[in-house]
mmCIF file of C-alpha atoms in Angstrom:
data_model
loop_
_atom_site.group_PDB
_atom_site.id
_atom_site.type_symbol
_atom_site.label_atom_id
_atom_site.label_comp_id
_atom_site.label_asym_id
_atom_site.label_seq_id
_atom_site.Cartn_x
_atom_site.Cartn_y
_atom_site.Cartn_z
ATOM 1 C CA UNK A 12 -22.656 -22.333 -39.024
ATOM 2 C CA UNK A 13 -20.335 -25.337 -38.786
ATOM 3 C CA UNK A 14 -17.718 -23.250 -41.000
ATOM 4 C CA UNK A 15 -17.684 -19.902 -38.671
ATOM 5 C CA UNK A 16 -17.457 -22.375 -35.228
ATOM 6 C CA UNK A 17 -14.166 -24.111 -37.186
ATOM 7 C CA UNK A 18 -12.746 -20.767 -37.741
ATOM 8 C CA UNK A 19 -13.809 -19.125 -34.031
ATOM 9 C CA UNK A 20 -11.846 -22.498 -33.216
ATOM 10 C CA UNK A 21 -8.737 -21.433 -35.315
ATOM 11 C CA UNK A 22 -8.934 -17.982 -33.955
ATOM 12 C CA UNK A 23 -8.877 -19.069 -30.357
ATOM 13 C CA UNK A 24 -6.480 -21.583 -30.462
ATOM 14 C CA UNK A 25 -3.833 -19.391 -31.908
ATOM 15 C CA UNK A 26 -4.557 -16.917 -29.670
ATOM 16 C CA UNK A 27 -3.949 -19.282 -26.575
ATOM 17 C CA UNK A 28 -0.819 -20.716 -28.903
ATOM 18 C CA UNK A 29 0.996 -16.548 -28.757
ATOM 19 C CA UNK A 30 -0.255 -16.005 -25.211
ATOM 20 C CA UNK A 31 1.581 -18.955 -23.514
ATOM 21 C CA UNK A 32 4.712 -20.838 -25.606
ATOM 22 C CA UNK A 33 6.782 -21.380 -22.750
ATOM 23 C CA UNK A 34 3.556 -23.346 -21.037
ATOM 24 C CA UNK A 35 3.489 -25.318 -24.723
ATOM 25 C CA UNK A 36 6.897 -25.859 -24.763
ATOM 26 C CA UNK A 37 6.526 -27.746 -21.543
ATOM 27 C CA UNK A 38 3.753 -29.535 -22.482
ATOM 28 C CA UNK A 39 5.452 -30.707 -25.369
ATOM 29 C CA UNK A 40 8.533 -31.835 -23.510
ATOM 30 C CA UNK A 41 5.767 -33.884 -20.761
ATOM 31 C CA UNK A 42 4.240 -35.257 -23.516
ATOM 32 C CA UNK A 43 7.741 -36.634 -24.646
ATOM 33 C CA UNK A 44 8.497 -37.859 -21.030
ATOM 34 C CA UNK A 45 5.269 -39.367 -21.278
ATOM 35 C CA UNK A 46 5.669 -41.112 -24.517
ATOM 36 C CA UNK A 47 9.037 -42.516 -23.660
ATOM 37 C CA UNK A 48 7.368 -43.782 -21.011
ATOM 38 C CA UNK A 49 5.285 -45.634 -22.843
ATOM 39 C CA UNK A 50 7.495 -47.435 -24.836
#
């Protein structure tokens, strides 16, 4: 049970990871904003 919800997990998130990399890519670049930010 706890093995097939880890790889539905796996599944989904790399679908969502092809269907948007330009929304990632700006999420990583916030994130970076945000972290310099914080220092």
């Amino acid at each position: 049970m706890n093995f097939s919800t880890t790889l539905l997990k796996i599944e989904i998130s790399h679908f969502l990871f092809r269907l948007v990399p330009k929304s990632q890519r700006i999420l990583r670049n916030h994130s970076l904003e945000i972290f310099n930010i914080m220092q």
